[in-house]
C-alpha cells in the first residue's frame, strides 16, 4: 500500500452548539509526511439528512483557503478560517437527523501511483491525493419567533371518522377473506352487495361532509406574545354543525425508499390543545400558542416536517367529520 | 432495551443506524457467504442475468450497491419511487446494469430488457427464472435469507465505527443481539430500524 502522505485535522474554537448567524472560527492543521505539492486546501459545508431514509446530502458552500503551495515534510501548517452559517437548524427527531457537516480538504498534485494490483482493484481505499477530515456542528435558532407564511387556507376532508372507516374496512376484508377460503362462489352475491355498500359508504361520506361542512376557509392572524389566531368560516355557515374541535399538529414524515419496498413513517411531534366550540356561529375564532422549540416547515427529498391544522366537527345528526390542511411556518429573528 | 453497546467512551457524531451514504455502504456491509461467487458470475460472460432474491430487509439492495461500486463501468437504476424512465435504462451506454426492485418494470419491459445486450444484476422478492428462460437468457440466482449473531454484530460494529470514528474494539452485549434476532428474525433492516429508534437506550 502507498504510504499516507499527510495528516489533516479540522478543529473549532468551541464545541457548540452555535447560533444561526454566529461567526464560527476554526483551523485546519496539516502535517505532511513527505514534501508535497498542495493543489488546494479549504473547507466545504454540507447538509446531511440521516435516519430511516435513503441518505441525503446537500452541498451548501465551498471555500479554498490556499492554492498551489509546496509543503515540507514534518512541518505543521495551520490555516485559520471562519464562516457564518444561517440556513437550517440542526435537528434530532425520532426518525431523522438534520446535520451540518464541515469538511476540511486538501488536494495534492498526483504522486507516482502504486503498481500493486491490490491497490488498483480496491476501490474502497482512501484517495491518496485527496484528504479530508470532517466535523459535525450543531446550530440552533437565535432569539427567534415563528411566522406563519400561509395567510389563507381551505380545509379538505382528510380522514374517515372511525365508524365509517371500520365499516368500509370490514366489507373489504370480508371479500378478500372469503375469496381466499374458496367461499366466493357460494357467497359472491352477498359479498358483491357488501362491497357495493362499502363504496356507497365512501361516496356518501364525501357527499355528506361536503354538504354539511360546506367550503371551509381559514385565515391566520399573528398576535404578539407567541400566539396566533385562526379564523374559520364555512360557506354553509355551520348550519348543520353542533360542535367543532380545532387543533394543530406538527408532523415528522419520512419515506423510506431504501431496499425494494418503500414505506412511510409519521411521527406526531406536537399536538396543540384542542379548542372546542358548541353551536358555532358564522365565524369561529381560535387562539393558539406557538410551541416551544419545535422545527419550522421543512421539506427535503424523503423527509418533511409540516404543520397541520385539523378541524373535527360533529353534525347535528351526531356523525363526526375531520377536515384539515397544511400551513407553512418559518422561524424568523425576533 | 438493555444496553447493547458496552463501551462507554464512544462519541457518536450521529445515530449510527440510519441510512448510509453510498461510500459508507461497503464499509458497513458484512458480505454474504457467496459474495465472491456473485462477483465471479459478473465477470462470467456466459451468464446474462444475476438475481439477488429475498424478502425485504435482507440486504439485497445494500449488496447490489456495493457490487456496483466494485464495477465502476456500469450504471445503477433505483426503480420505483425515483421515476426512472425505461428508455433511459434500455438505451444505457453501459453494458453492465444494476437494477434495484425489478418488479417496478412491467412484464413487457422486463422481457425487452432481458433480451437486450445488457448484462443485468437485479434484486427481486421472488425468482423470475421462468421469465429469464422465456427471454433465452442464462441466469444465476442468489438467495438472501438467514441471519447469524456474528454477522449482525459485524454490521453493528461497522456502523458504530463509521458514525464515531472509534478505532478500538467494540463490545456488544450478546444477549441483546440474541433477543433482537428472536424478535425480528432475519430481517436486518427491521433490526437496524429498531436500533435507530432506540439508540438513546443502546
Coordinates of C-alpha atoms in Angstrom, one line a residue:
Chain A
X1 CA 0.0 0.0 0.0
X2 CA 1.1 3.6 -0.5
X3 CA 2.3 5.4 2.5
X4 CA 0.0 8.1 3.8
X5 CA 1.4 11.5 2.7
X6 CA -0.1 13.8 5.3
X7 CA -2.2 14.3 8.4
X8 CA -5.2 16.6 8.2
X9 CA -7.4 17.7 11.0
X10 CA -10.1 20.3 11.4
X11 CA -10.7 21.8 14.8
X12 CA -13.0 24.6 16.1
X13 CA -12.6 27.2 18.7
X14 CA -15.6 26.0 20.6
X15 CA -17.6 22.8 20.6
X16 CA -21.0 24.4 20.0
X17 CA -23.9 24.4 19.6
X18 CA -23.7 27.6 17.5
X19 CA -26.4 30.1 16.9
X20 CA -27.6 30.6 13.3
X21 CA -25.7 33.7 12.0
X22 CA -22.9 33.3 14.6
X23 CA -19.3 33.6 13.5
X24 CA -17.8 30.1 13.6
X25 CA -14.0 30.1 13.9
X26 CA -11.8 27.0 13.1
X27 CA -8.5 25.9 11.8
X28 CA -7.1 23.2 9.5
X29 CA -3.9 21.5 10.7
X30 CA -1.8 19.7 8.1
X31 CA 1.5 17.8 8.8
X32 CA 2.9 16.3 5.6
X33 CA 4.9 13.1 6.0
X34 CA 6.9 13.9 2.9
X35 CA 7.5 17.0 0.7
X36 CA 4.3 17.5 -1.3
X37 CA 2.8 20.0 -3.8
X38 CA -0.5 21.2 -2.4
X39 CA -3.0 22.0 -5.2
X40 CA -5.8 23.3 -2.9
X41 CA -6.8 23.3 0.7
X42 CA -10.1 24.6 2.1
X43 CA -13.4 23.6 3.6
X44 CA -16.9 22.8 2.5
X45 CA -20.2 22.9 4.3
X46 CA -22.8 20.2 3.6
X47 CA -26.2 19.4 5.0
X48 CA -26.9 15.8 5.7
X49 CA -30.1 14.1 6.4
X50 CA -29.8 10.7 8.1
X51 CA -32.3 8.4 9.6
X52 CA -34.9 5.9 8.4
X53 CA -34.4 7.1 4.9
X54 CA -32.0 6.9 2.0
X55 CA -29.1 9.2 2.9
X56 CA -29.4 12.7 1.6
X57 CA -26.5 15.1 1.2
X58 CA -26.8 18.8 0.1
X59 CA -23.7 20.9 -0.8
X60 CA -24.1 24.3 0.7
X61 CA -20.8 26.1 0.2
X62 CA -17.1 25.6 -0.5
X63 CA -14.1 27.8 0.0
X64 CA -10.4 27.3 -0.9
X65 CA -8.1 28.9 1.7
X66 CA -4.8 28.2 -0.1
X67 CA -3.8 27.0 -3.5
X68 CA -0.6 25.8 -5.2
X69 CA 1.9 25.6 -2.4
X70 CA 4.9 23.4 -1.7
X71 CA 4.7 21.9 1.8
X72 CA 7.7 20.3 3.6
X73 CA 7.9 17.1 5.5
X74 CA 7.0 17.1 9.2
X75 CA 6.3 20.8 9.3
X76 CA 3.0 21.8 10.9
X77 CA 0.8 24.1 8.8
X78 CA -2.1 25.8 10.3
X79 CA -4.8 27.6 8.3
X80 CA -7.4 29.6 10.1
X81 CA -10.8 30.1 8.7
X82 CA -14.2 31.5 9.7
X83 CA -17.7 31.4 8.3
X84 CA -21.3 32.4 9.1
X85 CA -23.9 29.7 8.7
X86 CA -27.6 30.7 8.8
X87 CA -29.5 28.2 6.8
X88 CA -31.2 25.2 8.6
X89 CA -31.1 24.4 12.2
X90 CA -29.7 21.0 13.1
X91 CA -32.5 18.7 14.2
X92 CA -32.8 15.4 16.0
X93 CA -36.2 13.7 15.6
X94 CA -37.3 10.2 16.3
X95 CA -36.8 9.0 12.7
X96 CA -34.4 11.5 11.2
X97 CA -31.5 13.8 12.0
X98 CA -30.6 17.0 10.1
X99 CA -26.8 17.5 10.4
X100 CA -24.4 20.2 9.3
X101 CA -21.0 18.8 8.3
X102 CA -17.9 20.8 7.8
X103 CA -15.3 19.0 5.7
X104 CA -11.7 20.2 5.5
X105 CA -10.0 19.0 2.3
X106 CA -6.5 19.1 0.9
X107 CA -5.8 18.1 -2.7
X108 CA -2.3 17.2 -3.7
X109 CA -0.7 17.0 -7.1
X110 CA -0.7 13.4 -8.3
X111 CA 2.0 11.2 -6.8
X112 CA 3.5 8.2 -8.5
X113 CA 0.7 5.6 -8.5
X114 CA 1.2 2.3 -6.9
X115 CA 2.0 -0.7 -9.1
X116 CA 0.3 -3.0 -6.6
X117 CA -2.6 -4.9 -8.2
X118 CA -4.4 -4.9 -4.9
X119 CA -4.3 -1.1 -4.7
X120 CA -5.7 -0.9 -8.2
X121 CA -8.8 -3.0 -7.6
X122 CA -9.5 -1.8 -4.1
X123 CA -12.0 1.0 -4.7
X124 CA -12.7 1.4 -1.0
X125 CA -9.3 2.7 0.0
X126 CA -8.8 6.4 0.7
X127 CA -7.8 8.5 -2.3
X128 CA -4.1 9.1 -1.9
X129 CA -4.2 12.6 -3.5
X130 CA -7.3 13.9 -1.8
X131 CA -7.5 14.1 2.0
X132 CA -10.5 15.0 4.2
X133 CA -11.4 15.4 7.8
X134 CA -14.9 16.2 8.9
X135 CA -16.7 17.6 12.0
X136 CA -20.5 17.8 12.6
X137 CA -21.6 21.0 14.2
X138 CA -24.9 21.8 15.9
X139 CA -26.8 25.0 15.0
X140 CA -29.8 26.4 16.8
X141 CA -32.0 29.4 16.1
X142 CA -31.1 32.6 17.9
X143 CA -33.9 34.7 19.5
X144 CA -36.5 33.6 17.0
X145 CA -40.2 33.8 16.7
X146 CA -42.5 31.7 14.5
X147 CA -44.0 33.3 11.4
X148 CA -47.0 31.8 9.5
X149 CA -46.3 32.1 5.8
X150 CA -49.7 30.8 4.8
X151 CA -52.2 33.6 5.1
X152 CA -55.3 31.8 3.8
X153 CA -56.2 28.1 3.5
X154 CA -59.1 25.9 2.6
X155 CA -59.6 22.8 4.7
X156 CA -60.3 19.5 2.9
X157 CA -61.7 16.2 4.2
X158 CA -58.7 14.2 5.2
X159 CA -59.7 11.1 7.1
X160 CA -62.7 9.0 7.8
X161 CA -64.4 9.2 11.1
X162 CA -63.9 5.8 12.9
X163 CA -67.3 4.2 12.4
X164 CA -67.1 4.8 8.7
X165 CA -63.5 3.6 8.5
X166 CA -64.4 0.4 10.3
X167 CA -67.5 -0.3 8.2
X168 CA -65.6 0.1 4.9
X169 CA -62.7 -2.0 6.2
X170 CA -65.0 -4.8 7.3
X171 CA -66.7 -5.0 4.0
X172 CA -63.5 -5.1 2.1
X173 CA -61.9 -7.7 4.3
X174 CA -65.0 -9.9 4.0
X175 CA -64.5 -10.0 0.3
X176 CA -60.8 -10.9 0.5
X177 CA -61.1 -13.5 3.2
X178 CA -64.0 -15.4 1.6
X179 CA -62.2 -15.4 -1.7
X180 CA -59.1 -16.8 0.0
X181 CA -61.1 -19.5 1.7
X182 CA -62.7 -20.5 -1.6
X183 CA -66.2 -19.4 -0.5
X184 CA -66.5 -16.8 -3.2
X185 CA -68.8 -18.9 -5.5
X186 CA -71.3 -19.6 -2.7
X187 CA -71.5 -16.1 -1.3
X188 CA -70.5 -13.9 -4.2
X189 CA -73.8 -12.0 -4.5
X190 CA -73.8 -11.2 -0.7
X191 CA -70.2 -10.1 -1.0
X192 CA -70.7 -8.0 -4.0
X193 CA -73.6 -6.3 -2.2
X194 CA -71.3 -5.8 0.8
X195 CA -68.6 -4.4 -1.5
X196 CA -71.0 -2.0 -3.1
X197 CA -72.2 -0.9 0.3
X198 CA -68.6 -0.1 1.2
X199 CA -68.3 2.0 -1.9
X200 CA -71.6 3.7 -1.3
X201 CA -70.4 4.5 2.3
X202 CA -67.2 6.1 0.9
X203 CA -69.2 8.2 -1.6
X204 CA -71.9 9.2 0.9
X205 CA -69.2 10.2 3.4
X206 CA -67.7 12.7 0.9
X207 CA -71.1 14.0 -0.2
X208 CA -72.3 14.4 3.4
X209 CA -69.1 16.1 4.5
X210 CA -69.3 18.5 1.6
X211 CA -73.0 19.3 2.1
X212 CA -72.7 19.6 5.9
X213 CA -69.4 21.4 6.2
X214 CA -69.5 23.4 3.0
X215 CA -66.3 25.1 1.9
X216 CA -64.2 25.8 5.0
X217 CA -61.9 28.8 4.7
X218 CA -59.2 29.7 7.2
X219 CA -57.4 32.9 7.8
X220 CA -54.3 33.2 10.0
X221 CA -53.5 36.2 12.1
X222 CA -50.4 36.6 14.2
X223 CA -50.7 38.1 17.6
X224 CA -47.9 39.2 20.0
X225 CA -46.7 37.0 22.9
X226 CA -46.2 33.8 20.9
X227 CA -49.8 33.4 19.9
X228 CA -51.8 33.2 16.6
X229 CA -55.4 33.4 15.7
X230 CA -57.2 31.1 13.3
X231 CA -60.5 32.4 11.8
X232 CA -62.7 29.8 10.2
X233 CA -65.7 30.3 8.1
X234 CA -68.0 27.9 6.2
X235 CA -70.0 28.5 3.1
X236 CA -72.8 26.7 4.9
X237 CA -72.4 29.0 8.0
X238 CA -72.1 25.8 10.1
X239 CA -75.9 25.4 10.0
X240 CA -75.8 21.6 10.4
X241 CA -72.9 21.5 12.8
X242 CA -73.4 21.1 16.5
X243 CA -69.8 21.2 17.7
X244 CA -66.3 22.0 16.4
X245 CA -63.0 20.9 17.8
X246 CA -59.9 22.6 16.3
X247 CA -56.2 21.9 16.9
X248 CA -52.9 21.9 15.1
X249 CA -50.2 19.4 14.9
X250 CA -46.5 19.2 13.9
X251 CA -45.8 16.0 12.0
X252 CA -42.4 14.5 11.0
X253 CA -42.9 12.3 8.0
X254 CA -40.2 10.2 6.4
X255 CA -40.5 8.0 3.3
X256 CA -38.1 5.1 3.5
X257 CA -37.0 4.3 -0.1
X258 CA -34.2 2.0 0.9
X259 CA -34.5 -1.5 -0.3
X260 CA -37.2 -3.0 -2.5
X261 CA -40.3 -1.9 -0.6
X262 CA -40.8 1.8 0.3
X263 CA -43.0 2.9 3.2
X264 CA -43.9 6.0 5.2
X265 CA -43.4 6.6 8.9
X266 CA -45.2 9.5 10.6
X267 CA -44.5 10.9 14.0
X268 CA -46.8 13.4 15.7
X269 CA -44.2 15.7 17.3
X270 CA -46.6 18.2 18.7
X271 CA -50.3 18.4 19.4
X272 CA -51.9 21.6 20.4
X273 CA -54.7 21.7 23.0
X274 CA -58.0 21.4 21.1
X275 CA -60.3 24.4 21.1
X276 CA -64.0 23.4 21.4
X277 CA -66.9 25.4 20.0
X278 CA -70.5 24.4 20.7
X279 CA -73.3 25.6 18.3
X280 CA -70.9 27.7 16.2
X281 CA -71.9 30.9 14.6
X282 CA -70.7 32.1 11.2
X283 CA -67.2 33.0 12.3
X284 CA -65.1 30.6 14.5
X285 CA -62.1 32.2 16.1
X286 CA -59.4 30.1 17.9
X287 CA -56.4 31.5 19.7
X288 CA -53.4 29.1 19.8
X289 CA -50.0 29.4 21.3
X290 CA -46.9 28.6 19.3
X291 CA -44.9 25.6 20.5
X292 CA -41.6 25.9 22.3
X293 CA -38.6 24.7 20.4
X294 CA -40.2 22.8 17.5
X295 CA -39.0 22.9 13.9
X296 CA -40.4 25.2 11.2
X297 CA -41.8 23.7 8.0
X298 CA -39.1 21.6 6.4
X299 CA -39.1 19.7 3.1
X300 CA -36.3 17.6 1.6
X301 CA -36.5 14.7 -0.8
X302 CA -37.8 11.9 1.5
X303 CA -38.4 14.0 4.7
X304 CA -40.8 16.6 5.6
X305 CA -41.9 18.3 8.7
X306 CA -45.2 20.0 8.4
X307 CA -47.7 21.9 10.4
X308 CA -51.3 20.7 10.1
X309 CA -54.5 22.4 11.1
X310 CA -57.2 20.0 11.9
X311 CA -60.9 20.5 12.5
X312 CA -63.3 17.8 13.7
X313 CA -66.9 18.8 13.5
X314 CA -70.0 16.9 14.7
X315 CA -73.1 17.2 12.6
X316 CA -76.5 17.7 14.2
X317 CA -77.1 14.1 13.3
X318 CA -74.2 13.0 15.5
X319 CA -71.8 12.0 12.7
X320 CA -68.2 13.2 13.0
X321 CA -66.1 14.5 10.1
X322 CA -62.5 15.6 10.1
X323 CA -61.1 18.3 7.7
X324 CA -57.6 19.7 7.7
X325 CA -54.7 21.1 5.6
X326 CA -51.1 22.0 5.9
X327 CA -49.9 25.5 6.6
X328 CA -46.3 26.8 6.2
X329 CA -44.3 28.3 9.1
X330 CA -40.8 29.8 9.4
X331 CA -38.6 30.8 12.3
X332 CA -37.6 34.5 11.9
X333 CA -35.3 36.7 14.0
X334 CA -37.2 38.5 16.8
Chain B
X1 CA -33.9 -2.1 25.6
X2 CA -30.9 -3.1 27.7
X3 CA -27.6 -1.5 26.7
X4 CA -26.3 -3.1 23.5
X5 CA -23.1 -1.1 23.3
X6 CA -20.9 -1.9 26.3
X7 CA -18.1 0.7 25.5
X8 CA -18.5 3.9 27.4
X9 CA -16.0 6.1 25.6
X10 CA -17.5 6.3 22.1
X11 CA -18.5 9.7 20.9
X12 CA -21.1 9.5 18.2
X13 CA -21.4 12.2 15.6
X14 CA -24.9 11.0 14.7
X15 CA -27.1 8.0 15.1
X16 CA -25.2 5.1 13.5
X17 CA -28.3 3.1 12.5
X18 CA -29.7 5.4 9.8
X19 CA -29.4 5.4 6.0
X20 CA -25.8 5.3 4.8
X21 CA -24.0 7.4 2.2
X22 CA -23.1 5.4 -0.9
X23 CA -19.4 5.3 0.0
X24 CA -20.2 4.1 3.5
X25 CA -22.2 1.0 2.3
X26 CA -19.1 -1.2 1.6
X27 CA -17.6 -0.2 4.9
X28 CA -20.8 -1.2 6.8
X29 CA -21.5 -4.3 4.8
X30 CA -20.7 -7.8 6.1
X31 CA -20.8 -9.6 2.7
X32 CA -22.9 -12.7 2.3
X33 CA -21.0 -16.0 2.0
X34 CA -21.4 -16.2 -1.8
X35 CA -20.3 -12.6 -2.4
X36 CA -17.2 -13.7 -4.3
X37 CA -19.3 -16.1 -6.4
X38 CA -21.6 -13.2 -7.4
X39 CA -18.5 -11.2 -8.4
X40 CA -17.2 -14.1 -10.4
X41 CA -20.6 -14.5 -12.2
X42 CA -20.5 -10.8 -13.1
X43 CA -17.2 -11.5 -14.8
X44 CA -18.5 -14.7 -16.5
X45 CA -19.6 -13.7 -20.0
X46 CA -22.0 -16.7 -20.3
X47 CA -24.3 -15.5 -17.5
X48 CA -26.6 -12.8 -18.7
X49 CA -28.7 -12.2 -15.5
X50 CA -27.8 -12.3 -11.9
X51 CA -30.7 -12.3 -9.5
X52 CA -30.4 -11.3 -5.8
X53 CA -33.6 -12.6 -4.3
X54 CA -35.1 -12.5 -0.9
X55 CA -37.7 -10.9 1.3
X56 CA -37.5 -7.2 2.2
X57 CA -34.8 -6.1 4.7
X58 CA -32.4 -9.0 4.0
X59 CA -29.6 -6.9 2.4
X60 CA -30.3 -7.3 -1.3
X61 CA -30.1 -3.6 -2.1
X62 CA -27.1 -2.9 0.0
X63 CA -25.2 -5.8 -1.7
X64 CA -26.3 -4.5 -5.1
X65 CA -25.0 -1.0 -4.4
X66 CA -21.7 -2.4 -3.0
X67 CA -21.3 -4.6 -6.1
X68 CA -21.9 -1.7 -8.4
X69 CA -19.2 0.3 -6.6
X70 CA -16.7 -2.6 -7.4
X71 CA -17.8 -2.4 -11.0
X72 CA -17.5 1.3 -11.9
X73 CA -18.0 0.7 -15.6
X74 CA -21.7 0.2 -15.0
X75 CA -25.0 2.0 -14.4
X76 CA -27.2 1.8 -11.3
X77 CA -31.0 2.3 -11.5
X78 CA -33.2 2.6 -8.5
X79 CA -36.6 1.7 -9.8
X80 CA -40.0 2.6 -8.3
X81 CA -40.1 5.8 -6.3
X82 CA -37.3 7.6 -8.2
X83 CA -39.3 7.9 -11.5
X84 CA -36.7 6.2 -13.8
X85 CA -37.5 6.3 -17.4
X86 CA -37.4 2.8 -19.0
X87 CA -35.9 4.2 -22.2
X88 CA -33.1 5.6 -20.1
X89 CA -32.4 2.0 -18.9
X90 CA -32.7 0.2 -22.2
X91 CA -30.6 2.8 -24.1
X92 CA -27.9 3.0 -21.4
X93 CA -24.4 3.2 -22.9
X94 CA -23.2 0.9 -20.1
X95 CA -23.3 -2.8 -20.8
X96 CA -23.5 -3.7 -17.2
X97 CA -26.7 -2.6 -15.4
X98 CA -27.6 -2.8 -11.8
X99 CA -31.4 -2.7 -11.2
X100 CA -32.9 -2.4 -7.8
X101 CA -36.5 -3.6 -7.5
X102 CA -37.2 -5.2 -10.9
X103 CA -40.9 -5.6 -10.0
X104 CA -41.4 -1.9 -10.8
X105 CA -41.0 -2.7 -14.5
X106 CA -43.9 -4.4 -16.3
X107 CA -43.6 -7.8 -18.0
X108 CA -43.1 -6.4 -21.5
X109 CA -40.4 -4.0 -20.3
X110 CA -38.7 -6.8 -18.4
X111 CA -38.7 -9.1 -21.4
X112 CA -37.3 -6.3 -23.6
X113 CA -34.5 -5.8 -21.1
X114 CA -33.7 -9.5 -20.6
X115 CA -33.4 -9.9 -24.4
X116 CA -31.2 -6.8 -24.8
X117 CA -27.4 -6.9 -25.0
X118 CA -27.1 -5.7 -21.4
X119 CA -25.8 -7.8 -18.6
X120 CA -28.2 -7.3 -15.7
X121 CA -27.8 -7.7 -11.9
X122 CA -31.1 -7.2 -10.2
X123 CA -33.0 -7.6 -6.9
X124 CA -36.3 -9.3 -6.6
X125 CA -38.6 -10.6 -3.9
X126 CA -39.0 -14.0 -5.7
X127 CA -37.3 -15.8 -8.5
X128 CA -38.2 -14.8 -12.1
X129 CA -36.4 -17.8 -13.5
X130 CA -39.2 -18.5 -16.0
X131 CA -39.0 -15.0 -17.4
X132 CA -35.3 -15.3 -17.9
X133 CA -35.8 -18.7 -19.7
X134 CA -38.6 -17.1 -21.8
X135 CA -36.1 -14.4 -22.9
X136 CA -33.5 -17.0 -23.6
X137 CA -31.1 -15.5 -21.1
X138 CA -28.8 -17.6 -18.9
X139 CA -29.2 -16.7 -15.3
X140 CA -27.9 -17.3 -11.8
X141 CA -29.8 -16.7 -8.6
X142 CA -28.5 -15.9 -5.0
X143 CA -30.8 -16.2 -2.0
X144 CA -30.7 -13.6 0.7
X145 CA -32.1 -15.2 3.9
X146 CA -30.9 -16.2 7.3
X147 CA -29.0 -14.4 10.0
X148 CA -26.2 -15.1 12.4
X149 CA -25.3 -13.3 15.6
X150 CA -21.7 -12.8 14.4
X151 CA -22.9 -11.2 11.1
X152 CA -25.3 -8.9 12.9
X153 CA -22.6 -7.9 15.4
X154 CA -20.3 -7.2 12.5
X155 CA -22.8 -4.9 10.8
X156 CA -23.5 -3.0 14.0
X157 CA -19.8 -2.6 14.8
X158 CA -19.0 -1.3 11.3
X159 CA -21.8 1.2 11.6
X160 CA -20.6 2.3 15.0
X161 CA -17.1 2.9 13.6
X162 CA -18.5 4.9 10.6
X163 CA -20.6 7.2 12.9
X164 CA -18.0 7.7 15.6
X165 CA -14.6 7.2 14.0
X166 CA -13.8 5.0 17.0
X167 CA -11.0 2.6 16.2
X168 CA -10.7 0.4 19.3
X169 CA -12.5 -2.9 20.0
X170 CA -16.3 -2.6 20.3
X171 CA -18.1 -4.8 22.8
X172 CA -21.7 -5.7 22.2
X173 CA -24.0 -7.5 24.7
X174 CA -24.5 -10.9 23.1
X175 CA -27.9 -11.4 24.9
X176 CA -29.3 -8.2 23.4
X177 CA -28.2 -9.4 19.9
X178 CA -29.8 -12.8 20.6
X179 CA -33.1 -11.1 21.7
X180 CA -33.0 -8.9 18.6
X181 CA -32.8 -11.9 16.3
X182 CA -35.6 -13.7 18.3
X183 CA -37.8 -10.7 17.9
X184 CA -37.1 -9.6 14.3
X185 CA -35.8 -12.9 12.7
X186 CA -33.5 -12.4 9.7
X187 CA -35.0 -9.0 8.8
X188 CA -31.8 -7.0 9.2
X189 CA -33.5 -3.7 8.3
X190 CA -36.1 -4.2 10.9
X191 CA -33.4 -4.7 13.5
X192 CA -31.4 -1.7 12.3
X193 CA -34.5 0.5 12.3
X194 CA -35.4 -0.7 15.8
X195 CA -31.9 0.2 16.9
X196 CA -32.2 3.7 15.3
X197 CA -35.4 4.5 17.2
X198 CA -34.0 3.1 20.5
X199 CA -30.5 4.5 20.1
X200 CA -30.6 6.5 23.3
X201 CA -31.0 3.3 25.2
X202 CA -28.2 1.5 23.3

